[in-house]
Coordinates of C-alpha atoms in Angstrom, one line a residue:
X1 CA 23.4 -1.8 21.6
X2 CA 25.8 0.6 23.1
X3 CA 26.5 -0.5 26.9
X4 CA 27.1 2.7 28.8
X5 CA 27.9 1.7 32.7
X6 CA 28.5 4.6 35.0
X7 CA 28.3 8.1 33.8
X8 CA 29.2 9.8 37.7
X9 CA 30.4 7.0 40.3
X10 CA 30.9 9.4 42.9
X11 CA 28.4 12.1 44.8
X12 CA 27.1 15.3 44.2
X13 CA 27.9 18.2 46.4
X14 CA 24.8 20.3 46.9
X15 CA 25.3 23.9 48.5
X16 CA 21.9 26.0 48.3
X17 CA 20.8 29.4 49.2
X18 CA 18.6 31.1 51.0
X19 CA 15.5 33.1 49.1
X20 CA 16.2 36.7 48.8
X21 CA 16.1 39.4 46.7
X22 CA 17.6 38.7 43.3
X23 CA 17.1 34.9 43.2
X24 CA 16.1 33.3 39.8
X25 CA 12.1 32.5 41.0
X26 CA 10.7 35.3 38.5
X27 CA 6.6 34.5 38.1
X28 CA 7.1 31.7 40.8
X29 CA 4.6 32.1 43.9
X30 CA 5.4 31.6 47.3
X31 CA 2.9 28.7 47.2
X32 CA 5.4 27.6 44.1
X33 CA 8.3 27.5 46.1
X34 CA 7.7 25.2 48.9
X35 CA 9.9 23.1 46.6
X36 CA 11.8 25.4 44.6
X37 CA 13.5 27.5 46.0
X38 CA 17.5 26.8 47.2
X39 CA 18.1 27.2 50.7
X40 CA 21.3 28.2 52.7
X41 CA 22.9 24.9 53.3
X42 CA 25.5 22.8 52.0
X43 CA 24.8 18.7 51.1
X44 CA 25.7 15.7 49.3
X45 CA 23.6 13.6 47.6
X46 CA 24.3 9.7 45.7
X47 CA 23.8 10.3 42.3
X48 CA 22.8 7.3 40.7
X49 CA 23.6 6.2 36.6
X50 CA 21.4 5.4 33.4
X51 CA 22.3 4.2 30.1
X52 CA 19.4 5.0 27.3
X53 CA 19.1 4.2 23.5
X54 CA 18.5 7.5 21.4
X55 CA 15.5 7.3 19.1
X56 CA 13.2 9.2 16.8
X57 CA 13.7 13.0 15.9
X58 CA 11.2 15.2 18.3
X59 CA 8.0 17.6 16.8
X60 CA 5.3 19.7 18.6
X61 CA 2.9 18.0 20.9
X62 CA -0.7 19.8 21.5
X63 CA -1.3 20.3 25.1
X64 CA -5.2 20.5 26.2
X65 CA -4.6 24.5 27.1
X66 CA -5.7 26.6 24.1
X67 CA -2.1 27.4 22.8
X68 CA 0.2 24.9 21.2
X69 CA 3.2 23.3 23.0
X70 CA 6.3 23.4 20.9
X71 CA 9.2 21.0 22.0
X72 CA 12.0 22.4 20.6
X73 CA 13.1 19.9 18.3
X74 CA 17.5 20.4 18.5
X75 CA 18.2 18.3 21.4
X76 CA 15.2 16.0 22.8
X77 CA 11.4 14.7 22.4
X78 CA 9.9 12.0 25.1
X79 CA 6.8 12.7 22.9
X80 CA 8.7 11.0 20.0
X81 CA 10.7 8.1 21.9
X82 CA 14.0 9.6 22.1
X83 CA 16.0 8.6 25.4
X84 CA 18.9 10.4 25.0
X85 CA 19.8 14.3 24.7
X86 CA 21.5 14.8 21.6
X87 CA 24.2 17.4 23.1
X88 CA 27.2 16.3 20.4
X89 CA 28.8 13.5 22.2
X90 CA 27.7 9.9 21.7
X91 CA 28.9 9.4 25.3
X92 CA 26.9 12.0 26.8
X93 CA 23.4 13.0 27.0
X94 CA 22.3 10.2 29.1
X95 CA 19.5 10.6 32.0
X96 CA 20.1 10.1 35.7
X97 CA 18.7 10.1 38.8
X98 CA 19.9 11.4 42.3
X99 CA 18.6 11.1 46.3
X100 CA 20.1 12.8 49.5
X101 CA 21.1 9.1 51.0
X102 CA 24.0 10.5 51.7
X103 CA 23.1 13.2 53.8
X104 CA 21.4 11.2 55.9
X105 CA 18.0 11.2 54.0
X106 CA 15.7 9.2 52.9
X107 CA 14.1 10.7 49.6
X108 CA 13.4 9.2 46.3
X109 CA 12.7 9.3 43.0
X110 CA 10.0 6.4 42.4
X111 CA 9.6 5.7 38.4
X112 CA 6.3 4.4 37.3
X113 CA 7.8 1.6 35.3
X114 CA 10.5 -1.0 35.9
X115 CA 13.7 0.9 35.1
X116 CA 17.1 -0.4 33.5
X117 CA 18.3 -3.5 31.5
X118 CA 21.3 -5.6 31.1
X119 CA 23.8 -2.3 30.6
X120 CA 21.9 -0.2 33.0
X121 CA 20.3 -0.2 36.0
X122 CA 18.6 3.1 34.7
X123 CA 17.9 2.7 31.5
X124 CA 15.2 5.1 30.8
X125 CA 13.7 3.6 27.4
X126 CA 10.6 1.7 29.0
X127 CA 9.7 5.1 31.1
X128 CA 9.7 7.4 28.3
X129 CA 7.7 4.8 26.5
X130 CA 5.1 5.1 29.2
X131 CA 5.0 8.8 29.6
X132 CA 6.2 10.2 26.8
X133 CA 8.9 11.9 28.4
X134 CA 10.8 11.2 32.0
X135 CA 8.0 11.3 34.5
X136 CA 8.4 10.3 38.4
X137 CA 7.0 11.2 41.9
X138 CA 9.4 12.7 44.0
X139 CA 9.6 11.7 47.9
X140 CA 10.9 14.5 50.1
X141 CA 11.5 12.7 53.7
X142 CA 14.2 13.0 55.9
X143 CA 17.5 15.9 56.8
X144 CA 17.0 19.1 57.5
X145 CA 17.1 19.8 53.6
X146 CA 15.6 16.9 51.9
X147 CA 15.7 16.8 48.0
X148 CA 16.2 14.5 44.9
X149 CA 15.5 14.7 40.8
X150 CA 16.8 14.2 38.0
X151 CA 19.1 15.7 35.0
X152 CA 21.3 14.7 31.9
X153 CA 24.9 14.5 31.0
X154 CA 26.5 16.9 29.1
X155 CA 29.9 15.6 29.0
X156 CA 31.6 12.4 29.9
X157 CA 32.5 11.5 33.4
X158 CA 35.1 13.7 34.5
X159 CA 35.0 16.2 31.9
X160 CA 33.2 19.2 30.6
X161 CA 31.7 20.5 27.7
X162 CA 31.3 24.0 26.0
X163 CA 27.4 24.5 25.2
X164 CA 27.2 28.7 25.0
X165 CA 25.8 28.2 21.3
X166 CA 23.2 27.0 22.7
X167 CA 22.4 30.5 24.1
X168 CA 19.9 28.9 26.7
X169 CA 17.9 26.3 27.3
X170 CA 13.9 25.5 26.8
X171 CA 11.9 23.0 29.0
X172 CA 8.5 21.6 27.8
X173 CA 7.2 19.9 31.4
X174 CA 4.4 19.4 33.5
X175 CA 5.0 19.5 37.2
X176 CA 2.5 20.0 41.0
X177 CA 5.6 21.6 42.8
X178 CA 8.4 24.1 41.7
X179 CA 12.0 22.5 40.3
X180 CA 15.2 24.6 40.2
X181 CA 17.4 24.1 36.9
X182 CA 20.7 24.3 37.5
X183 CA 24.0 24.2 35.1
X184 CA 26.4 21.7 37.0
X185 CA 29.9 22.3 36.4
X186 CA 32.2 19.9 37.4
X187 CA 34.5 20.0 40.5
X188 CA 37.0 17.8 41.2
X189 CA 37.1 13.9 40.3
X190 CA 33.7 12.6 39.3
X191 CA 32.2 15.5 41.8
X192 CA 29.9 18.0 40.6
X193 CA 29.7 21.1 42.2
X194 CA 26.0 21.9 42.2
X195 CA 26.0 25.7 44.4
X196 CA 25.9 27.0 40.5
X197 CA 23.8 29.1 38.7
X198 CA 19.8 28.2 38.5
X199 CA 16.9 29.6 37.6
X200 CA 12.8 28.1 39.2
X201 CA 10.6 26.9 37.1
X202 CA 7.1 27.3 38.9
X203 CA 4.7 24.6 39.1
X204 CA 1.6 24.3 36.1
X205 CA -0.9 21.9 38.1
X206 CA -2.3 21.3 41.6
X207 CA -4.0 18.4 43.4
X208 CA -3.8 15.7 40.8
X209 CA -3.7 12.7 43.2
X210 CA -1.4 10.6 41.4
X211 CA 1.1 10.6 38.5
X212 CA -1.6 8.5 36.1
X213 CA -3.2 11.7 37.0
X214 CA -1.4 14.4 36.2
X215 CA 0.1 12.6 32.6
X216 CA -3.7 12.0 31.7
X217 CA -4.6 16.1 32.7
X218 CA -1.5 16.8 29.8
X219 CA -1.4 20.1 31.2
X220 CA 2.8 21.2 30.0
X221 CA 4.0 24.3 29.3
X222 CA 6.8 25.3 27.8
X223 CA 9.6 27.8 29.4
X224 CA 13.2 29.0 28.2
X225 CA 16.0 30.7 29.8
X226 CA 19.0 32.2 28.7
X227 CA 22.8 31.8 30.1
X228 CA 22.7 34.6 31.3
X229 CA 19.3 34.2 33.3
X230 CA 20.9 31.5 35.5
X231 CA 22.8 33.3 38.4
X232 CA 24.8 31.6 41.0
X233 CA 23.0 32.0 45.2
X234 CA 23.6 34.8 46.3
X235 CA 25.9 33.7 49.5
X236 CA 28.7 32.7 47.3
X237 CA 31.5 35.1 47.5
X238 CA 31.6 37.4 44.3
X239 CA 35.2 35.8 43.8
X240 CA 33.6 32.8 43.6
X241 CA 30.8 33.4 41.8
X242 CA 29.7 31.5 38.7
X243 CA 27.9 33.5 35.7
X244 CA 25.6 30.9 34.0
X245 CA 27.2 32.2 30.7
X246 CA 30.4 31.2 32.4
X247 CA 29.0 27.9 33.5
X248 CA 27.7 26.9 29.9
X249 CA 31.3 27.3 29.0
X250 CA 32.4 24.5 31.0
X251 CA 29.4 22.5 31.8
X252 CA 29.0 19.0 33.2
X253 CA 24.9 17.9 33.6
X254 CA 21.6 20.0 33.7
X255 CA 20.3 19.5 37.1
X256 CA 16.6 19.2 37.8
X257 CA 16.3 19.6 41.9
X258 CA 13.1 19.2 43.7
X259 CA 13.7 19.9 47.8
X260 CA 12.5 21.2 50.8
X261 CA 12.1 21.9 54.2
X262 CA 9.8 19.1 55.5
X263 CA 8.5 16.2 54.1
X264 CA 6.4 16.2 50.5
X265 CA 5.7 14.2 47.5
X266 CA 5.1 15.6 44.3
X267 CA 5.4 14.3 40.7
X268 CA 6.4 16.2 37.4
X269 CA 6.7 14.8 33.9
X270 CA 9.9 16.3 31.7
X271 CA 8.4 16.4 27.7
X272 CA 11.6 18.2 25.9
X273 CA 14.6 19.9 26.0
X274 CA 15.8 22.5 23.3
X275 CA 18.2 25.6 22.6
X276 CA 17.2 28.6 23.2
X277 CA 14.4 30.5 21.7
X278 CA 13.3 34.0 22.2
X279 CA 10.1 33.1 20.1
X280 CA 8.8 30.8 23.0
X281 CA 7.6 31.6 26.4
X282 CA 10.4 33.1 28.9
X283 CA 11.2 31.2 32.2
X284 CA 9.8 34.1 34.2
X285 CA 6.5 34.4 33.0
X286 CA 3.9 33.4 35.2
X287 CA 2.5 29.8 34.5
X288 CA -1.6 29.7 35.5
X289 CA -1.8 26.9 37.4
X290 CA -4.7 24.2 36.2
X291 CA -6.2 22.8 39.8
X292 CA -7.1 19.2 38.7
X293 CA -10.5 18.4 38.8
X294 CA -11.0 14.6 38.1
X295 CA -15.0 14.2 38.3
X296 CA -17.6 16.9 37.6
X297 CA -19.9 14.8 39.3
X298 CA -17.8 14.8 43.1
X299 CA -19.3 18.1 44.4
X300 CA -22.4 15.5 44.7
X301 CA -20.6 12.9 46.0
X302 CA -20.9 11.6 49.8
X303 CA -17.8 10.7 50.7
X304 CA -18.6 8.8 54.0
X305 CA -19.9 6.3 50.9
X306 CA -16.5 6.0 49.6
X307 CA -14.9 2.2 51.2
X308 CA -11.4 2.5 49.4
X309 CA -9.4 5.2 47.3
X310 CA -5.8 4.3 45.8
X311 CA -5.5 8.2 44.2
X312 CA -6.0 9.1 48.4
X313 CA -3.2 6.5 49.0
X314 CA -5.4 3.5 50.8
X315 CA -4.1 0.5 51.0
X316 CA -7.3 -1.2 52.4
X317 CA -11.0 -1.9 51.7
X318 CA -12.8 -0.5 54.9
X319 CA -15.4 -3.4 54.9
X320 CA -16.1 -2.5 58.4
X321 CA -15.0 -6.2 59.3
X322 CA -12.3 -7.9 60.4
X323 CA -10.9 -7.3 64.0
X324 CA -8.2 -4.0 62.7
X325 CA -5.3 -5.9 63.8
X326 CA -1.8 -6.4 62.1
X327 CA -2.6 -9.7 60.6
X328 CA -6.0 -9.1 60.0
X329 CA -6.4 -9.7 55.9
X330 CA -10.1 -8.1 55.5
X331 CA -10.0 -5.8 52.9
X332 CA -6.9 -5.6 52.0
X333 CA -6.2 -6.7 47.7
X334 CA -4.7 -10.2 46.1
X335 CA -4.5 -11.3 42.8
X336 CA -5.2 -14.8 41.7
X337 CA -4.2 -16.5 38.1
X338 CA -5.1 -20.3 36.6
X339 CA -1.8 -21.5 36.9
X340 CA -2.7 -24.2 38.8
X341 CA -5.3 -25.5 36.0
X342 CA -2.6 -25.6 33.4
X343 CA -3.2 -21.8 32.2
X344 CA -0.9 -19.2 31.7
X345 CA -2.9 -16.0 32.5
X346 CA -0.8 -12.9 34.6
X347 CA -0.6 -9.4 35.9
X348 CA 2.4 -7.3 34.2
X349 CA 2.3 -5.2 37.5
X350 CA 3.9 -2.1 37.1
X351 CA 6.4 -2.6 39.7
X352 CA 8.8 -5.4 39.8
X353 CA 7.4 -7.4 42.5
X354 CA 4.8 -9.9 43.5
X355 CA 1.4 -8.5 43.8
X356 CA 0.6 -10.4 46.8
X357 CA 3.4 -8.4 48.9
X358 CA 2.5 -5.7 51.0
X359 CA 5.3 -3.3 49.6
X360 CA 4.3 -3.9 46.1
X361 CA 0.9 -3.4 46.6
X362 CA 1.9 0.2 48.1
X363 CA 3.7 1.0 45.1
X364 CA 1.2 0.5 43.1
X365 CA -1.3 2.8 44.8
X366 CA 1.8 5.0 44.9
X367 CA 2.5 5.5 41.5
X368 CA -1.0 5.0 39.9
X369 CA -3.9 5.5 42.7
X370 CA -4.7 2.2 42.0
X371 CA -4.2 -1.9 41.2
X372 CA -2.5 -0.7 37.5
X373 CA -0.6 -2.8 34.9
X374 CA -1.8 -5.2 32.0
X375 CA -4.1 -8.1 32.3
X376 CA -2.6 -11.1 30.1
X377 CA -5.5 -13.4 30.0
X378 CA -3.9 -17.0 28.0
X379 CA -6.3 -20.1 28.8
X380 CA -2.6 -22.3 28.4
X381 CA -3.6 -25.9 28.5
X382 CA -6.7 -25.1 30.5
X383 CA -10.3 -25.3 29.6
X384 CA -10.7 -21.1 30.3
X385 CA -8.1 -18.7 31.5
X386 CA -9.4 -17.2 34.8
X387 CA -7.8 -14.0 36.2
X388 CA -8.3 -11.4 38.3
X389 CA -8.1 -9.2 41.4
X390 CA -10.0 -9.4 44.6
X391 CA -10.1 -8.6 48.6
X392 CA -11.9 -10.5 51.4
X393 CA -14.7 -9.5 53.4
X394 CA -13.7 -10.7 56.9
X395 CA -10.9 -12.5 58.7
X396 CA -10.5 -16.5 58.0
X397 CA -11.7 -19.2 61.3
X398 CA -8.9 -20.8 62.7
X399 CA -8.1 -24.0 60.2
X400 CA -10.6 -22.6 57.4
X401 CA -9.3 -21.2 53.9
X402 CA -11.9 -19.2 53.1
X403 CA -12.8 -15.9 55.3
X404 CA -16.1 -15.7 56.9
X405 CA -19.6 -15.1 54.8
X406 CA -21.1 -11.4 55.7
X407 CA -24.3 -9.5 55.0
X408 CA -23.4 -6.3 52.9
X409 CA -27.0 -5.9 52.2
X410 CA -27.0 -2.3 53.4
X411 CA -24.6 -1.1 51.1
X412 CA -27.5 -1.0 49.2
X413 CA -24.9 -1.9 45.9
X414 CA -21.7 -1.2 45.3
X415 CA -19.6 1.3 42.9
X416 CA -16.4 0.3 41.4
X417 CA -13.9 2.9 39.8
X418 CA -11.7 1.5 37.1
X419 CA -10.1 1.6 33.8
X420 CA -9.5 -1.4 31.8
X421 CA -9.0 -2.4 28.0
X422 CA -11.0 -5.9 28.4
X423 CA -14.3 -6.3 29.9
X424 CA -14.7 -7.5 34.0
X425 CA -16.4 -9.8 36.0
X426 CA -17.5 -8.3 39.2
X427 CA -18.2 -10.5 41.5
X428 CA -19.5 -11.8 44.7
X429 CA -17.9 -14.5 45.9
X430 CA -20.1 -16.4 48.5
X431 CA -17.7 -19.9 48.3
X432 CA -15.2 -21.5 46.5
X433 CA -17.7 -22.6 43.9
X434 CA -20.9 -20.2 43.9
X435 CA -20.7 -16.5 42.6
X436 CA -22.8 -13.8 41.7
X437 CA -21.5 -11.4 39.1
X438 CA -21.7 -8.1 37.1
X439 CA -20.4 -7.9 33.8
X440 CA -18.1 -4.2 33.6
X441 CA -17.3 -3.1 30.0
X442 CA -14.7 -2.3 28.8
X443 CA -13.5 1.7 29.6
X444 CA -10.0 3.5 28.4
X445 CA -10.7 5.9 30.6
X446 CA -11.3 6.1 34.2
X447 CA -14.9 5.9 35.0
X448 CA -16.9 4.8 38.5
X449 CA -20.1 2.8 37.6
X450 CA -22.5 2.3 40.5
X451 CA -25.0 -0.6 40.6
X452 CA -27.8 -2.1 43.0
X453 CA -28.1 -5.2 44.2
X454 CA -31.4 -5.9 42.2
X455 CA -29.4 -4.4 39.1
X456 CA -27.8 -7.8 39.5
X457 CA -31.0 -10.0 38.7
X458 CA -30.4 -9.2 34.8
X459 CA -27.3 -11.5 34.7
X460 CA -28.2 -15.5 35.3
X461 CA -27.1 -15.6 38.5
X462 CA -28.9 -18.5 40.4
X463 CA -30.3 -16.3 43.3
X464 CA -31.5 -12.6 43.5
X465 CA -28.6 -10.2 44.0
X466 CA -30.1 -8.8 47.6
X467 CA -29.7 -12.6 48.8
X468 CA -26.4 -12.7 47.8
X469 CA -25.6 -9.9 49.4
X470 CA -26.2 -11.6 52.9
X471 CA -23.6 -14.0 52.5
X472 CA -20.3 -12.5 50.7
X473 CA -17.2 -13.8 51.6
X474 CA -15.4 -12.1 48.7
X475 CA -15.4 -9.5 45.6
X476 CA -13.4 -9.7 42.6
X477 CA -13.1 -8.3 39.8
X478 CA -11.6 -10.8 37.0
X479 CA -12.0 -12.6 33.3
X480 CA -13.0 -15.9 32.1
X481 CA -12.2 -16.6 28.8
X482 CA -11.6 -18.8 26.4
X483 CA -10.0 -16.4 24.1
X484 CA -6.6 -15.1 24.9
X485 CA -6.4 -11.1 25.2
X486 CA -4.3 -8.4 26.7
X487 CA -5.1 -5.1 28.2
X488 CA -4.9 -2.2 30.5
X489 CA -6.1 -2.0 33.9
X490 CA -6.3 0.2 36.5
X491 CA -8.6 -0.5 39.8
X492 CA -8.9 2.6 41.5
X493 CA -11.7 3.1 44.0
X494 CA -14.5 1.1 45.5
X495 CA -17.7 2.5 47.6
X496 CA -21.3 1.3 49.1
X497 CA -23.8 2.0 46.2
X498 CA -24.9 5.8 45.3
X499 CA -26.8 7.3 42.4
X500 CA -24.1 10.3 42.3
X501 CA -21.2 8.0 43.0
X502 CA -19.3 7.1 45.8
X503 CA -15.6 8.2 45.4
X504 CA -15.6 11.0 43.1
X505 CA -12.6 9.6 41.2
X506 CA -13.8 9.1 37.4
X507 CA -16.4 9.7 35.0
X508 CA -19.4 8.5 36.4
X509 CA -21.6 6.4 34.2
X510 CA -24.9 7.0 34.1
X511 CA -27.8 4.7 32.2

């Protein structure tokens, strides 16, 4: 493999202008905008490296809209596997990622899979294998102009490259907030001079909660732009103006800037990159936004029902127990394996951390509205493998392991929302020894299933469901096995029992 260290050691310099007549937002709303447009102020931003592995030749992917998506197939396809731009130069083409760290902010772009390797800290290969393309939510927060995103080299470090044949550019994506293009040329050093010419690309969904979300909605659209669409702000002096048929001439990266004037998150999903094509839909054409509807059934929903929602970014069960302070435990998630029986059963977390710490468990719920990654159950040299995922009830007494027992009896039930590629346990723990459980099937999609105590009863549990119920000190949701098997999971929501469901997040089963 090709090691590829630093493409740009050094920073970007950022200078933005205010919207006014004449800027390249054509078909973008003002709604759009909130992160699209470029403002009148100068920045610098750390520009961070990645080193990727070119792959397959790219095709057309079907979006779910009525009208095919075409990815231009000259220069890149996520859809395919490819990880690096073919722009002509084995030492270019390569995808980074930039933050306004220094400028005194604190936004990022947070990647829904590990990213990098032993030549890389960015090497993008496991995130287009995820998404299909390069996907991330974007954190706006702190400055008076906070931004980040993405883009790809063009030329080496230090240098530039002549791309006019290219005519333009095309950009298959899917995206919840508006993302200026620009065509970087380079300054002096390893500097990149980003007050160049840009066009806005508007937005094409709204209010999908999380990036699992929006990739699963696979609502992209395709838009191109020619050179001489991209103009430079309109506060730069005409003498020093850049024309973006100029700027293709002496190119250094295609930018990808998401910013703002407060603080926002949103999350976008880059399919392909191509040359121009006047066939294809134009870059100021309006885009009809799809508002993201995840369960026909929520209208009906009650949402007081609802005890815990990762795609609303909770981090805690609201058991209603537990005395609310710092180091109370009640409620909030662990994960639990048989390692300690000789098996060799674990969580492939998608972040690269421990589950049982704090931060990791808020990236999770940050990148996937949920407990998401893939459930290796491997009984080792144990009798069964035993793994899974639970959250306690109450608070512990003083000297005692387990948290106290509670009645939960007016719940009435409980409805779990979850995906997972193996069947679950759900259970009630009432000690270390005695449980009462529920057996989930298997789902690849998201779906909430509700269920009554009584419903219960038709598993051989030892007592009736509505007893247990009185004394829970636990639930989980995990797999006893002895069979090894891998799979998909995603825990997303969890609510006091309700005929319609509790959550709204999912397809809600029904018997």
């Amino acid at each position: 493999m090709k090691k590829f260290t630093k493409i740009l050691a050094g920073t970007i310099v950022l200078s933005l202008v205010a919207c006014s007549e004449g800027n390249k937002t054509s078909g973008v709303t003002e709604d759009d905008n909130a992160i699209g447009e470029n403002e009148s102020s100068s920045s610098v931003v750390q520009l961070s490296s990645s080193s990727v592995l070119e792959s397959s030749s790219s095709s057309e992917v079907q979006g779910s809209s009525s009208s095919t998506v075409v990815i231009v197939p000259e220069l890149w396809n996520g859809a395919k596997g490819m990880t690096r731009v073919n722009v002509g130069n084995d030492d270019a083409g390569y995808w980074f990622s930039f933050a306004d760290s220094e400028m005194g902010g604190m936004s990022r772009v947070r990647y829904p899979v590990n990213v990098g390797n032993e030549s890389s800290d960015e090497d993008m290969e496991e995130l287009v294998s995820y998404c299909g393309g390069i996907c991330a939510t974007i954190e706006l927060n702190g400055g008076s102009m906070p931004m980040a995103g993405i883009g790809f080299t063009v030329a080496e470090n230090g240098a530039t490259a002549d791309i006019s044949e290219w005519e333009g550019v095309c950009v298959t994506y899917s995206s919840d907030f508006a993302m200026n293009v620009l065509l970087s040329a380079t300054g002096a050093g390893d500097t990149l001079n980003l007050d160049a010419p840009f066009i806005t690309l508007p937005k094409t969904i709204k209010n999908a909660p999380t990036l699992d979300q929006l990739l699963s909605a696979d609502k992209v659209v395709t838009r191109c732009a020619k050179w001489s669409d991209f103009e430079a702000p309109l506060w730069v002096p005409d003498s020093s103006r850049l024309s973006g048929e100029a700027a293709a001439k002496q190119i250094n990266a295609i930018v990808f800037v998401y910013k703002s004037d407060s603080e926002k998150v949103g999350m976008f999903d880059i399919k392909g990159i191509g040359k121009y094509d006047a066939t294809l839909p134009q870059w100021s054409e309006p885009v009809k936004v799809t508002d993201f509807v995840p369960n026909s059934s929520s209208s009906e929903t009650d949402s007081s029902l609802c005890l815990w929602n990762g795609a609303n970014g909770d981090y805690r069960v609201n058991t209603g127990f537990g005395d609310g302070s710092e180091t109370s435990r009640a409620g909030y998630w662990y994960s639990f394996d048989d390692a300690e029986q000789g098996g060799a059963s674990w969580f492939e977390w998608k972040a690269d951390c421990s589950m049982n710490e704090a931060d990791c468990m808020e990236y999770l719920i940050d990148v996937c509205g949920g407990l998401c990654g893939k459930m290796h159950v491997n009984k080792g040299t144990a009798r069964d493998a035993h793994i899974g995922v639970a959250f306690r009830l109450d608070d512990s007494e003083p000297g005692e392991a387990l948290p106290r027992s509670v009645d939960i009896t007016d719940w009435g039930g409980i409805c779990v929302t979850y995906m997972s590629k193996i069947g679950l346990d759900l259970v009630l723990g009432i000690d270390s020894v005695d449980y009462f459980s529920f057996e989930l099937d298997d789902s690849a999609e998201l779906v909430e299933k509700c269920m009554t105590w009584d419903d219960f009863d038709e598993y051989e549990n030892e007592i009736p469901g509505a007893e247990a119920a009185k004394q829970v000190r636990f639930i989980s949701l995990e797999q006893w096995s002895g069979e090894s098997m891998t799979g998909d999971i995603n825990i997303v929501a969890i609510g006091k029992y309700s005929e319609t469901g509790a959550c709204g997040v999912g397809r809600l089963l029904k018997e």
